[in-house]
Short mmCIF file of C-alpha atoms in Angstrom, two decimals:
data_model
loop_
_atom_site.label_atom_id
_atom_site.label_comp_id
_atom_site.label_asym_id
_atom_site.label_seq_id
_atom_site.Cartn_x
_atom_site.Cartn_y
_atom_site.Cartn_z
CA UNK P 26 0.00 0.00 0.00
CA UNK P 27 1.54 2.94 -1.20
CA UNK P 28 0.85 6.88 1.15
CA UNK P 29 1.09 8.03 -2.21
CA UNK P 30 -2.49 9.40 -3.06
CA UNK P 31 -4.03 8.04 -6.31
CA UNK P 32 -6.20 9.68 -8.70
CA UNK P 33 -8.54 8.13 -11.21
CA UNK P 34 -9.02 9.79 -14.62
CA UNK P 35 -12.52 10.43 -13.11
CA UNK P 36 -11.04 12.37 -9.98
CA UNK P 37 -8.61 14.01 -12.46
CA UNK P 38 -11.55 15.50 -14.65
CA UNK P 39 -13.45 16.89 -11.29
CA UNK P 40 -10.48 18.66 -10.18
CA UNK P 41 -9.71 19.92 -13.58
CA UNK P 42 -13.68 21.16 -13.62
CA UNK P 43 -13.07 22.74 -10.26
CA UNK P 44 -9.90 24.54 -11.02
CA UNK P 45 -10.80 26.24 -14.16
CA UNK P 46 -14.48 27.21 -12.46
CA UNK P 47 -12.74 28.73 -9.36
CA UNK P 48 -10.60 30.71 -12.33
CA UNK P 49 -13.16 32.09 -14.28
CA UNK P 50 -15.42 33.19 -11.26
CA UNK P 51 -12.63 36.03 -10.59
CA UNK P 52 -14.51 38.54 -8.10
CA UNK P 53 -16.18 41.61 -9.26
CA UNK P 54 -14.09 44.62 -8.63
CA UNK P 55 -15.86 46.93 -5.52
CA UNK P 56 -14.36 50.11 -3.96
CA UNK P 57 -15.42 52.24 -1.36
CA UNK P 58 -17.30 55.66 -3.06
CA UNK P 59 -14.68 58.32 -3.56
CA UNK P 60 -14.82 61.93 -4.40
CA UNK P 61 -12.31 63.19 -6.01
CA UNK P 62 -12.58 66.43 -6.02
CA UNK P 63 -12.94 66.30 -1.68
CA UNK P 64 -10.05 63.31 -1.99
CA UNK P 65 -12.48 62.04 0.48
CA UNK P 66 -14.72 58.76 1.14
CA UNK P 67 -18.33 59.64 0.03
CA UNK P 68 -20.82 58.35 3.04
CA UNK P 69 -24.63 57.67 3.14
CA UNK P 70 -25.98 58.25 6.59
CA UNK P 71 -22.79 58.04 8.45
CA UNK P 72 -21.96 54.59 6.35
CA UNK P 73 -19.50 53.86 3.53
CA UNK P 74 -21.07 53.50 0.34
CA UNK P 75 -19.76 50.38 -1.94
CA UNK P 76 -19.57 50.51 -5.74
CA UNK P 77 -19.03 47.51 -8.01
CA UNK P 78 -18.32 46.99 -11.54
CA UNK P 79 -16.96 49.58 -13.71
CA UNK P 80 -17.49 51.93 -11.30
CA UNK P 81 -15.37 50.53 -8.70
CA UNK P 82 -12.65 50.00 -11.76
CA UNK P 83 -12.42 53.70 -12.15
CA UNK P 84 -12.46 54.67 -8.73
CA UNK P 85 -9.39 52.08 -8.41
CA UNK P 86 -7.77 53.25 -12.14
CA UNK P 87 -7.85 57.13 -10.61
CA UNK P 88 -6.57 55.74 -7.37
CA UNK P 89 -3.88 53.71 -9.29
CA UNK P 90 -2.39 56.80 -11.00
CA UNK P 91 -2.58 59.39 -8.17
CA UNK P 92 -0.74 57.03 -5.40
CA UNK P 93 2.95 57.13 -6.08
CA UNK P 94 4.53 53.88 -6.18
CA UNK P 95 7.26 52.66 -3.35
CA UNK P 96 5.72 55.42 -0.78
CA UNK P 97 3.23 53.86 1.16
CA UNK P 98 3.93 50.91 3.19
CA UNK P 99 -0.49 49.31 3.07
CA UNK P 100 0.29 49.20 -0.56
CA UNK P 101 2.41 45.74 -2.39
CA UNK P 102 5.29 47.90 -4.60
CA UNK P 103 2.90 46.62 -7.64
CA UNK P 104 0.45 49.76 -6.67
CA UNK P 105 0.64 52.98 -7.62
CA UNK P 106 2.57 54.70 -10.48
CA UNK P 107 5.51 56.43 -11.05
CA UNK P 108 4.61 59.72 -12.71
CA UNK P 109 5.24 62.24 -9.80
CA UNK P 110 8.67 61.32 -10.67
CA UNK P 111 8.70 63.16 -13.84
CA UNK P 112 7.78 66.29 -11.89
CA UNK P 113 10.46 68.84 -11.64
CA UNK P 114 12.09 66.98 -13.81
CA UNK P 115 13.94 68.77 -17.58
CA UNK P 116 12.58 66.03 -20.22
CA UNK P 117 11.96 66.91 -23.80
CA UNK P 118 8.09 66.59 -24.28
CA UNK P 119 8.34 63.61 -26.38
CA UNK P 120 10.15 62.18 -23.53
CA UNK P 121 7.72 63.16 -20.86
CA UNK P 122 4.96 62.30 -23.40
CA UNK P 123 6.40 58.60 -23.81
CA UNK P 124 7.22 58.29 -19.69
CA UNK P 125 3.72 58.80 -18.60
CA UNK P 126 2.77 56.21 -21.21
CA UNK P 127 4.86 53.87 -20.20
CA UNK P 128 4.06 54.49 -16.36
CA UNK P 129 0.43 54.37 -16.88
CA UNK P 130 0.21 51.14 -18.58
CA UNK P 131 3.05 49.40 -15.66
CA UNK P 132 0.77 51.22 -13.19
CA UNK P 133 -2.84 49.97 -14.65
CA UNK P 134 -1.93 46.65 -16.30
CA UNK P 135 -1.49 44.37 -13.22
CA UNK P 136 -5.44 44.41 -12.87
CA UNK P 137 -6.86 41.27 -13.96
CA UNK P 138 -9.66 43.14 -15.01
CA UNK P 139 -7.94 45.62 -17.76
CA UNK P 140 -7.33 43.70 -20.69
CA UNK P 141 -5.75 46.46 -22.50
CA UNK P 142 -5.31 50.73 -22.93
CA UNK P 143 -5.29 52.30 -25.66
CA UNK P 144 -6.25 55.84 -27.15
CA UNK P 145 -3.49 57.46 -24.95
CA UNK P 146 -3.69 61.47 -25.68
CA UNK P 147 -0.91 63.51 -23.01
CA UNK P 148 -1.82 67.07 -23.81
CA UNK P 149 0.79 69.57 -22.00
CA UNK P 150 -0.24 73.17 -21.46
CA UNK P 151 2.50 75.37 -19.87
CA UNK P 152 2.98 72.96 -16.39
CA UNK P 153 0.05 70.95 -16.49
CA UNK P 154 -0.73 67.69 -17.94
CA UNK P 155 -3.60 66.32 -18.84
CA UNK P 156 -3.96 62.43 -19.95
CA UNK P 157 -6.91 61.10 -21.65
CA UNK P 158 -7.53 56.70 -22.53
CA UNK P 159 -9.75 54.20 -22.86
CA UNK P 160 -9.25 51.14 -21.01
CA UNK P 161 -10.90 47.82 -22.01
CA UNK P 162 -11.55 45.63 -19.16
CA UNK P 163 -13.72 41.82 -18.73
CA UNK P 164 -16.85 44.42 -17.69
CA UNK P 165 -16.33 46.75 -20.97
CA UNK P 166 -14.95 50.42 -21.62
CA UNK P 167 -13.95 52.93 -19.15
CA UNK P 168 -12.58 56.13 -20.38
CA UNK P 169 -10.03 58.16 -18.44
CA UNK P 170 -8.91 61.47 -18.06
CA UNK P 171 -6.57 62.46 -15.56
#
């Protein structure tokens, strides 16, 4: 008798079933209400109001982008992005243009839920920048400007 455990092609298949169920039932994204013009929680009644769906994947895209990377020890060095870096800093445009690009998509991309960005417009006007895009997630479109 071997303490081996042994598997028939039956047990195989349910395990199999089970494994790719448990990966396509990935949870549906919910934040806590934010405004972002207060850069405050928005309550109901004293309470903390929860948003789902594409809602909650904007509030956590906008969140993303203004939370600089490396700063904050509640958040895994995976959150956040990089672009306060640039500030201060003498890049040509194109430079800065192709930066933020590049640290939106590092900054965005490890959600399971955005499958892609694209339509990325950085419009500069004197020392402000503006960055419009659409992102195309598993719960459709969201479009972006920050």
């Amino acid at each position: 008798m071997s303490i081996f455990p042994t598997f028939t092609d039956e047990d195989i298949k349910v395990i199999e079933e089970v494994e790719n169920e448990l990966n396509t039932n990935e949870e549906i994204p919910r934040e806590y209400a934010w405004d972002f013009q207060k850069n405050e929680f928005i309550l109901k009644d004293g309470k903390f109001i929860v948003v789902e769906g594409l809602e909650a994947l904007n509030i956590w895209i906008r969140k993303a982008l203004i939370t600089e990377r490396y700063r904050y020890l509640a958040y895994t060095t995976d959150y956040g992005s990089e672009i306060e870096s640039l500030v201060g800093k003498n890049y040509s445009k194109e430079l800065t243009k192709s930066e933020i690009k590049r640290f939106l998509k590092e900054a965005l991309e490890i959600n399971p839920h955005i499958k892609g960005i694209s339509d990325i417009d950085v419009l500069s006007y004197k020392d402000k920048i503006t960055v419009n895009f659409k992102i195309e997630t598993d719960l459709g479109e969201v479009k972006v400007s920050v």
